[in-house]
Tab-separated table of C-alpha atoms in Angstrom:
chain	number	residue	atom	x	y	z
A	23	MET	CA	-133.097	-143.055	-242.213
A	24	ALA	CA	-131.819	-142.212	-238.714
A	25	ARG	CA	-128.077	-141.666	-238.417
A	26	GLU	CA	-126.332	-144.408	-236.457
A	27	VAL	CA	-124.465	-143.229	-233.372
A	28	ASN	CA	-121.492	-145.204	-232.091
A	29	SER	CA	-122.169	-146.862	-228.717
A	30	SER	CA	-119.372	-144.854	-227.068
A	31	SER	CA	-120.092	-141.499	-228.711
A	32	LEU	CA	-120.760	-138.327	-226.755
A	33	VAL	CA	-124.055	-136.664	-227.606
A	34	ALA	CA	-124.772	-133.283	-225.999
A	35	SER	CA	-127.508	-130.717	-226.511
A	36	ILE	CA	-127.395	-128.005	-223.858
A	37	ARG	CA	-128.147	-124.417	-222.943
A	38	LYS	CA	-126.051	-122.633	-220.343
A	39	GLN	CA	-126.084	-118.973	-219.300
A	40	ARG	CA	-122.780	-117.736	-217.948
A	41	PRO	CA	-123.565	-116.254	-214.518
A	42	GLU	CA	-120.736	-113.730	-214.799
A	43	THR	CA	-121.862	-112.631	-218.293
A	44	ALA	CA	-125.614	-112.248	-218.550
A	45	SER	CA	-125.439	-111.559	-222.290
A	46	PHE	CA	-123.627	-114.859	-223.090
A	47	LEU	CA	-125.669	-117.992	-223.754
A	48	LEU	CA	-124.113	-121.319	-224.697
A	49	ASP	CA	-126.665	-123.080	-226.902
A	50	VAL	CA	-125.112	-126.041	-228.706
A	51	SER	CA	-125.801	-129.517	-230.003
A	52	ALA	CA	-122.699	-131.614	-230.618
A	53	GLU	CA	-121.653	-135.209	-231.159
A	54	ALA	CA	-118.175	-136.656	-230.674
A	55	PRO	CA	-117.599	-140.213	-231.907
A	56	PRO	CA	-114.510	-142.215	-230.870
A	57	GLY	CA	-111.374	-140.372	-231.969
A	58	ILE	CA	-110.389	-136.709	-231.767
A	59	THR	CA	-113.026	-134.019	-232.250
A	60	ILE	CA	-111.649	-130.489	-232.150
A	61	LEU	CA	-113.597	-127.623	-230.612
A	62	PHE	CA	-112.252	-124.581	-232.439
A	63	GLY	CA	-113.090	-120.936	-232.058
A	64	PRO	CA	-111.932	-117.563	-230.725
A	65	SER	CA	-111.385	-116.923	-227.025
A	66	GLY	CA	-114.661	-116.536	-225.165
A	67	ALA	CA	-116.651	-118.526	-227.723
A	68	GLY	CA	-117.865	-121.094	-225.175
A	69	LYS	CA	-115.504	-124.018	-225.783
A	70	SER	CA	-114.322	-124.456	-222.195
A	71	THR	CA	-117.849	-123.959	-220.861
A	72	LEU	CA	-119.004	-126.880	-222.987
A	73	LEU	CA	-116.207	-129.060	-221.596
A	74	ASP	CA	-117.104	-128.044	-218.035
A	75	CYS	CA	-120.721	-129.087	-218.636
A	76	VAL	CA	-119.677	-132.498	-220.019
A	77	ALA	CA	-117.337	-133.053	-217.058
A	78	GLY	CA	-120.007	-132.040	-214.554
A	79	LEU	CA	-118.068	-129.019	-213.291
A	80	ALA	CA	-120.791	-126.706	-214.602
A	81	ARG	CA	-124.523	-127.406	-214.638
A	82	PRO	CA	-126.438	-126.657	-217.854
A	83	ASP	CA	-129.676	-124.718	-217.462
A	84	ALA	CA	-131.368	-127.175	-219.801
A	85	GLY	CA	-130.567	-130.058	-222.120
A	86	LYS	CA	-129.123	-133.550	-222.174
A	87	ILE	CA	-125.637	-135.099	-222.138
A	88	ALA	CA	-124.985	-138.791	-222.768
A	89	ILE	CA	-122.041	-141.059	-223.493
A	90	GLY	CA	-123.278	-144.109	-225.320
A	91	GLU	CA	-126.369	-145.404	-223.532
A	92	GLU	CA	-125.658	-143.700	-220.210
A	93	VAL	CA	-127.261	-140.335	-219.554
A	94	LEU	CA	-125.017	-138.023	-217.536
A	95	PHE	CA	-127.399	-135.072	-217.438
A	96	ASP	CA	-131.033	-134.590	-218.402
A	97	SER	CA	-132.874	-131.509	-217.175
A	98	GLU	CA	-136.310	-132.931	-217.992
A	99	MET	CA	-135.696	-136.305	-216.337
A	100	HIS	CA	-133.843	-134.691	-213.399
A	101	VAL	CA	-130.714	-136.769	-214.006
A	102	GLU	CA	-127.344	-135.364	-212.944
A	103	VAL	CA	-124.469	-137.793	-212.452
A	104	PRO	CA	-121.792	-136.344	-210.110
A	105	PRO	CA	-118.453	-135.482	-211.778
A	106	GLN	CA	-116.524	-138.204	-209.934
A	107	LYS	CA	-118.879	-140.890	-211.273
A	108	ARG	CA	-118.873	-139.829	-214.934
A	109	ARG	CA	-115.560	-141.526	-215.797
A	110	VAL	CA	-114.590	-138.472	-217.819
A	111	ALA	CA	-110.915	-137.434	-217.761
A	112	TYR	CA	-110.085	-133.729	-217.995
A	113	VAL	CA	-106.653	-132.209	-218.715
A	114	PHE	CA	-106.461	-128.449	-218.192
A	115	GLN	CA	-103.990	-126.017	-219.675
A	116	THR	CA	-102.422	-125.637	-216.208
A	117	LEU	CA	-101.975	-129.467	-215.950
A	118	ALA	CA	-102.345	-129.401	-212.108
A	119	LEU	CA	-99.693	-132.010	-211.382
A	120	PHE	CA	-98.875	-132.500	-207.693
A	121	PRO	CA	-95.449	-130.865	-207.265
A	122	HIS	CA	-94.470	-132.993	-204.222
A	123	LEU	CA	-95.159	-136.324	-206.005
A	124	THR	CA	-92.997	-138.095	-208.557
A	125	VAL	CA	-94.189	-138.805	-212.097
A	126	GLU	CA	-95.169	-142.355	-211.092
A	127	GLU	CA	-96.917	-141.187	-207.919
A	128	ASN	CA	-98.857	-138.561	-209.896
A	129	ILE	CA	-100.003	-141.217	-212.348
A	130	GLN	CA	-101.098	-143.745	-209.718
A	131	TYR	CA	-102.953	-141.128	-207.655
A	132	GLY	CA	-106.382	-142.066	-209.038
A	133	LEU	CA	-105.917	-145.851	-208.826
A	134	THR	CA	-106.551	-146.397	-205.129
A	135	ASP	CA	-109.483	-148.761	-205.738
A	136	ILE	CA	-107.425	-151.160	-207.909
A	137	SER	CA	-105.410	-154.106	-206.602
A	138	GLY	CA	-101.619	-153.848	-206.480
A	139	GLN	CA	-100.888	-156.142	-209.431
A	140	ASP	CA	-103.437	-154.518	-211.723
A	141	ARG	CA	-102.309	-151.072	-210.622
A	142	HIS	CA	-98.693	-151.876	-211.456
A	143	ALA	CA	-99.639	-153.253	-214.898
A	144	ARG	CA	-101.667	-150.171	-215.777
A	145	ILE	CA	-98.944	-147.790	-214.668
A	146	GLU	CA	-96.275	-149.624	-216.659
A	147	GLU	CA	-98.499	-149.646	-219.753
A	148	ILE	CA	-99.215	-145.916	-219.638
A	149	LEU	CA	-95.576	-145.001	-218.836
A	150	GLU	CA	-94.525	-146.905	-221.949
A	151	ALA	CA	-97.326	-145.492	-224.119
A	152	PHE	CA	-96.269	-141.911	-223.396
A	153	HIS	CA	-92.512	-142.585	-223.271
A	154	ILE	CA	-91.967	-141.354	-219.716
A	155	GLY	CA	-90.795	-144.565	-218.016
A	156	LYS	CA	-87.316	-143.132	-217.418
A	157	LEU	CA	-88.902	-140.169	-215.575
A	158	ARG	CA	-90.872	-142.222	-213.048
A	159	ASN	CA	-88.834	-141.012	-210.054
A	160	GLN	CA	-88.624	-137.368	-211.150
A	161	LYS	CA	-90.861	-134.615	-209.779
A	162	PRO	CA	-92.670	-132.115	-212.087
A	163	ALA	CA	-90.129	-129.352	-211.423
A	164	GLN	CA	-87.341	-131.647	-212.626
A	165	ILE	CA	-88.780	-132.420	-216.067
A	166	SER	CA	-89.477	-130.394	-219.229
A	167	GLY	CA	-92.766	-128.825	-220.284
A	168	GLY	CA	-93.416	-131.530	-222.859
A	169	GLU	CA	-92.694	-134.251	-220.280
A	170	ARG	CA	-95.148	-132.624	-217.859
A	171	GLN	CA	-97.777	-132.652	-220.616
A	172	ARG	CA	-97.163	-136.361	-221.199
A	173	THR	CA	-97.412	-137.018	-217.456
A	174	ALA	CA	-100.714	-135.140	-217.203
A	175	LEU	CA	-102.149	-137.154	-220.099
A	176	ALA	CA	-100.901	-140.411	-218.593
A	177	ARG	CA	-102.416	-139.560	-215.190
A	178	SER	CA	-105.804	-138.888	-216.800
A	179	LEU	CA	-105.808	-141.959	-219.043
A	180	VAL	CA	-104.479	-144.564	-216.604
A	181	THR	CA	-107.930	-144.656	-214.985
A	182	GLU	CA	-109.337	-145.877	-218.333
A	183	PRO	CA	-111.985	-143.153	-218.729
A	184	ARG	CA	-114.720	-143.443	-221.317
A	185	MET	CA	-114.053	-139.898	-222.532
A	186	LEU	CA	-111.134	-137.442	-222.510
A	187	LEU	CA	-111.492	-133.650	-222.400
A	188	LEU	CA	-108.458	-131.551	-223.335
A	189	ASP	CA	-108.535	-127.775	-222.803
A	190	GLU	CA	-105.610	-126.326	-224.794
A	191	PRO	CA	-103.218	-128.867	-223.238
A	192	LEU	CA	-100.256	-128.185	-225.563
A	193	THR	CA	-100.086	-124.396	-225.270
A	194	GLY	CA	-96.519	-123.152	-225.184
A	195	LEU	CA	-94.934	-126.193	-226.825
A	196	ASP	CA	-93.203	-126.032	-230.210
A	197	ALA	CA	-94.795	-127.647	-233.263
A	198	GLU	CA	-92.488	-130.683	-233.338
A	199	LEU	CA	-93.124	-131.510	-229.687
A	200	LYS	CA	-96.882	-131.041	-230.092
A	201	ALA	CA	-96.896	-133.410	-233.058
A	202	ALA	CA	-94.994	-136.087	-231.113
A	203	ILE	CA	-97.374	-135.937	-228.142
A	204	VAL	CA	-100.423	-136.011	-230.419
A	205	GLU	CA	-99.074	-139.107	-232.181
A	206	ASP	CA	-98.677	-140.881	-228.832
A	207	LEU	CA	-102.239	-139.910	-227.938
A	208	ARG	CA	-103.500	-141.210	-231.284
A	209	ALA	CA	-101.670	-144.514	-230.802
A	210	TRP	CA	-103.152	-144.942	-227.312
A	211	ASN	CA	-106.660	-144.177	-228.536
A	212	ALA	CA	-106.388	-146.521	-231.521
A	213	ALA	CA	-106.738	-149.348	-228.982
A	214	LYS	CA	-109.136	-147.680	-226.518
A	215	ARG	CA	-111.455	-145.937	-229.003
A	216	ILE	CA	-112.954	-143.297	-226.730
A	217	PRO	CA	-114.232	-139.840	-227.744
A	218	ILE	CA	-111.708	-137.045	-227.221
A	219	LEU	CA	-112.857	-133.409	-227.186
A	220	TYR	CA	-109.851	-131.182	-227.829
A	221	VAL	CA	-110.230	-127.421	-227.320
A	222	THR	CA	-107.947	-125.075	-229.215
A	223	HIS	CA	-107.919	-121.764	-231.048
A	224	SER	CA	-104.665	-122.654	-232.827
A	225	ARG	CA	-104.991	-123.421	-236.539
A	226	GLU	CA	-101.598	-125.147	-236.345
A	227	GLU	CA	-102.976	-127.669	-233.837
A	228	VAL	CA	-106.088	-128.267	-235.937
A	229	ASP	CA	-103.923	-129.091	-238.963
A	230	ALA	CA	-101.798	-131.459	-236.861
A	231	LEU	CA	-104.807	-133.291	-235.407
A	232	GLY	CA	-106.744	-133.317	-238.662
A	233	GLU	CA	-109.888	-135.329	-237.857
A	234	ARG	CA	-113.160	-133.554	-237.133
A	235	VAL	CA	-113.788	-129.915	-236.245
A	236	ILE	CA	-116.724	-128.250	-234.516
A	237	ALA	CA	-116.377	-124.472	-234.836
A	238	ILE	CA	-118.009	-122.458	-232.045
A	239	ASP	CA	-118.515	-118.713	-231.930
A	240	ASN	CA	-120.491	-116.675	-229.424
A	241	GLY	CA	-121.925	-119.778	-227.779
A	242	ARG	CA	-123.184	-121.495	-230.925
A	243	VAL	CA	-121.954	-124.068	-233.399
A	244	VAL	CA	-121.338	-122.203	-236.650
A	245	SER	CA	-119.761	-125.007	-238.687
A	246	ARG	CA	-118.678	-128.637	-238.434
A	247	GLY	CA	-116.845	-131.119	-240.619
A	248	ALA	CA	-113.308	-131.832	-241.814
A	249	PRO	CA	-110.717	-129.134	-240.973
A	250	MET	CA	-110.382	-127.951	-244.577
A	251	GLU	CA	-114.158	-127.678	-244.977
A	252	VAL	CA	-114.570	-125.655	-241.785
A	253	LEU	CA	-111.474	-123.460	-241.606
A	254	ASP	CA	-110.447	-122.902	-245.209
A	255	ALA	CA	-113.792	-121.225	-245.896
A	256	PRO	CA	-114.889	-119.648	-242.577
A	257	ARG	CA	-118.320	-118.035	-242.480
A	258	ARG	CA	-117.736	-115.594	-239.634
A	259	LYS	CA	-115.231	-112.797	-239.113
A	260	ARG	CA	-114.122	-113.949	-235.639
A	261	LEU	CA	-113.671	-117.497	-236.909
A	262	ALA	CA	-111.659	-116.227	-239.880
A	263	LEU	CA	-109.362	-114.347	-237.492
A	264	ALA	CA	-108.929	-117.434	-235.326
A	265	ALA	CA	-108.274	-119.569	-238.420
A	266	GLY	CA	-105.415	-117.305	-239.478
A	267	PHE	CA	-106.902	-115.134	-242.229
A	268	GLU	CA	-104.667	-112.056	-242.061
A	269	ASN	CA	-106.701	-109.909	-244.495
A	270	LEU	CA	-110.213	-108.943	-243.377
A	271	LEU	CA	-111.465	-106.275	-245.726
A	272	SER	CA	-114.713	-104.332	-245.890
A	273	GLY	CA	-116.347	-103.872	-249.266
A	274	THR	CA	-119.481	-103.039	-251.236
A	275	VAL	CA	-121.133	-105.294	-253.816
A	276	LEU	CA	-121.048	-103.610	-257.233
A	277	ASP	CA	-122.826	-106.257	-259.300
A	278	LEU	CA	-123.571	-109.984	-259.530
A	279	ARG	CA	-122.431	-111.987	-262.547
A	280	GLU	CA	-124.422	-115.185	-262.207
A	281	LEU	CA	-123.248	-116.668	-265.512
A	282	ASP	CA	-119.634	-116.471	-264.293
A	283	GLY	CA	-120.484	-117.487	-260.723
A	284	VAL	CA	-118.885	-114.337	-259.279
A	285	MET	CA	-119.662	-110.878	-258.001
A	286	ARG	CA	-117.616	-107.678	-258.102
A	287	ILE	CA	-116.661	-105.990	-254.826
A	288	ARG	CA	-115.228	-102.509	-254.279
A	289	LEU	CA	-112.906	-102.575	-251.267
A	290	GLY	CA	-113.344	-99.849	-248.668
A	291	GLU	CA	-113.534	-96.319	-250.033
A	292	SER	CA	-110.913	-97.068	-252.678
A	293	GLN	CA	-111.157	-97.729	-256.397
A	294	CYS	CA	-109.800	-101.240	-255.838
A	295	GLU	CA	-112.192	-103.929	-257.147
A	296	ILE	CA	-112.005	-107.714	-256.900
A	297	GLU	CA	-114.069	-110.713	-257.978
A	298	VAL	CA	-115.281	-113.115	-255.292
A	299	PRO	CA	-117.467	-116.247	-255.500
A	300	LEU	CA	-121.160	-115.578	-255.981
A	301	ALA	CA	-123.068	-115.481	-252.679
A	302	HIS	CA	-126.443	-114.435	-251.294
A	303	ALA	CA	-126.019	-110.693	-251.694
A	304	SER	CA	-127.381	-107.798	-253.706
A	305	ALA	CA	-125.813	-104.770	-255.351
A	306	ALA	CA	-124.850	-102.085	-252.799
A	307	ASP	CA	-124.697	-104.597	-249.898
A	308	ALA	CA	-121.862	-104.110	-247.430
A	309	VAL	CA	-119.741	-107.248	-247.083
A	310	GLN	CA	-116.553	-108.494	-245.433
A	311	ILE	CA	-113.902	-110.459	-247.323
A	312	ALA	CA	-111.327	-112.776	-245.685
A	313	ILE	CA	-108.114	-113.655	-247.565
A	314	ARG	CA	-105.083	-115.559	-246.310
A	315	ALA	CA	-101.751	-113.768	-246.674
A	316	GLY	CA	-100.286	-117.018	-248.008
A	317	ASP	CA	-102.907	-117.229	-250.781
A	318	ILE	CA	-101.746	-113.993	-252.415
A	319	LEU	CA	-99.024	-114.051	-255.084
A	320	LEU	CA	-96.734	-111.037	-255.464
A	321	ALA	CA	-95.081	-109.996	-258.743
A	322	SER	CA	-92.596	-107.289	-259.646
A	323	GLU	CA	-94.033	-107.005	-263.178
A	324	ARG	CA	-97.638	-107.038	-264.369
A	325	PRO	CA	-98.555	-110.719	-264.859
A	326	ARG	CA	-100.151	-111.865	-268.122
A	327	GLY	CA	-101.994	-114.952	-269.271
A	328	LEU	CA	-103.213	-116.063	-265.832
A	329	SER	CA	-106.445	-117.792	-264.897
A	330	ALA	CA	-106.581	-115.749	-261.678
A	331	ARG	CA	-109.133	-112.957	-262.094
A	332	ASN	CA	-107.772	-110.442	-259.575
A	333	ILE	CA	-104.569	-108.616	-260.500
A	334	LEU	CA	-104.056	-105.517	-258.360
A	335	GLU	CA	-101.360	-102.884	-258.806
A	336	GLY	CA	-99.886	-101.570	-255.591
A	337	ARG	CA	-96.952	-100.120	-253.696
A	338	MET	CA	-94.855	-101.841	-251.053
A	339	LEU	CA	-95.375	-100.152	-247.697
A	340	SER	CA	-93.134	-102.325	-245.531
A	341	LEU	CA	-91.303	-105.629	-245.363
A	342	GLU	CA	-90.540	-107.495	-242.130
A	343	GLN	CA	-88.830	-110.860	-241.718
A	344	ARG	CA	-90.237	-113.214	-239.085
A	345	GLY	CA	-88.325	-116.444	-238.906
A	346	ALA	CA	-88.463	-118.182	-242.289
A	347	MET	CA	-91.217	-115.876	-243.598
A	348	CYS	CA	-91.331	-112.242	-244.703
A	349	ILE	CA	-94.447	-110.157	-244.033
A	350	ALA	CA	-95.132	-107.628	-246.787
A	351	ARG	CA	-97.705	-104.847	-246.550
A	352	VAL	CA	-98.907	-103.548	-249.886
A	353	ASP	CA	-101.080	-100.509	-250.600
A	354	CYS	CA	-103.563	-101.162	-253.423
A	355	GLY	CA	-106.001	-98.486	-252.250
A	356	VAL	CA	-106.500	-100.747	-249.234
A	357	THR	CA	-103.649	-102.463	-247.400
A	358	PHE	CA	-102.988	-106.161	-248.012
A	359	VAL	CA	-100.765	-108.415	-245.907
A	360	VAL	CA	-98.777	-110.874	-248.054
A	361	HIS	CA	-96.447	-113.709	-247.037
A	362	VAL	CA	-93.331	-114.235	-249.164
A	363	THR	CA	-90.125	-116.186	-248.648
A	364	PRO	CA	-86.739	-114.485	-248.112
A	365	GLY	CA	-85.639	-116.017	-251.418
A	366	ALA	CA	-88.531	-114.324	-253.237
A	367	VAL	CA	-87.656	-111.016	-251.572
A	368	ARG	CA	-84.105	-111.245	-252.927
A	369	ALA	CA	-85.097	-112.487	-256.392
A	370	LEU	CA	-87.741	-109.774	-256.865
A	371	GLU	CA	-85.621	-107.100	-255.119
A	372	LEU	CA	-88.548	-106.197	-252.921
A	373	ALA	CA	-88.287	-103.064	-250.796
A	374	ALA	CA	-90.492	-100.284	-249.466
A	375	GLU	CA	-91.988	-98.026	-252.168
A	376	LYS	CA	-91.410	-100.605	-254.913
A	377	ARG	CA	-94.201	-100.959	-257.468
A	378	VAL	CA	-95.706	-104.481	-257.331
A	379	TRP	CA	-98.757	-106.474	-258.422
A	380	LEU	CA	-100.860	-108.818	-256.310
A	381	VAL	CA	-102.558	-111.895	-257.761
A	382	LEU	CA	-105.642	-113.302	-255.986
A	383	LYS	CA	-107.600	-116.330	-257.140
A	384	THR	CA	-111.353	-115.763	-256.920
A	385	HIS	CA	-111.885	-118.760	-254.641
A	386	SER	CA	-109.230	-117.516	-252.213
A	387	CYS	CA	-111.589	-114.653	-251.335
A	388	HIS	CA	-114.155	-115.690	-248.719
A	389	LEU	CA	-117.271	-113.785	-247.669
A	390	VAL	CA	-117.704	-113.757	-243.868
A	391	ASP	CA	-120.486	-112.514	-241.604
């Protein structure tokens, strides 16, 4: 049975060579239904290029782009709708607000073809939706970074586009402010129901948005689905780095234990061995393992009676406090990065050179390409 596509969904299947980088080819197929779809991946993966193609700022070499029933680009049918006629709003990281205009004047800039009464109603609605009514007479230099972000979103959405493109729009804002702006955007889109493509390489933003993720690396879609499905078990090294996996370790497959659903890996040139989930590999294969620092438990005595299969003896190399978290580096033949709380540091009397044990659950160890 064919999969039903929402009438306002974006559907894109394109190929685009970057003229400045002959070796880079964007070759993706993606769908974004109404709601927020996150484009996630490392810098240079092709996320912004995809947005530029949807907006009409870049021309694909081949493919098709459509929103609902309307085709915006089709290389075979020689269709190419100009950017200004696509009704696609685009908010860049730089925001590009007019510095000489007030907040209200910035917002009404694109409403010249709407009658005065309708224009006023739209402006009042969007000022209220993004909580910037009290700023209407202020200029961008007179308001905060978060307020400028809200103004940029309001200016893009007041035209009632059928799609919104966001290219890392909340960079530089703290987590609480990001969450508040995202909630306002969600509330606005609950009524409008348009597709939103949101580009980021911040795992924190993905967790806050929490809808759908399309992971892109080196110009191709490598995974898609719910955030936990895509980013808690990344398949590629660059994606694991972008998703916040602090430990990326090289290893060699020692043997496969199919009955137990695991395989044994020797890490680096050391004698350190761990169990990881069974994968398509053979004995003697070189592999890479990704492990989150927050998924590793640290003990000051050898643990007993645990279900976790990997208990590694090591020596504390260093301990550094960063905000409410302490970053420990532990030598177990290879170096592991471990996150612990300041309270745990005090309770366990952790310090450089102290003998410790690391505990790793098998399914916290992910094979990556």
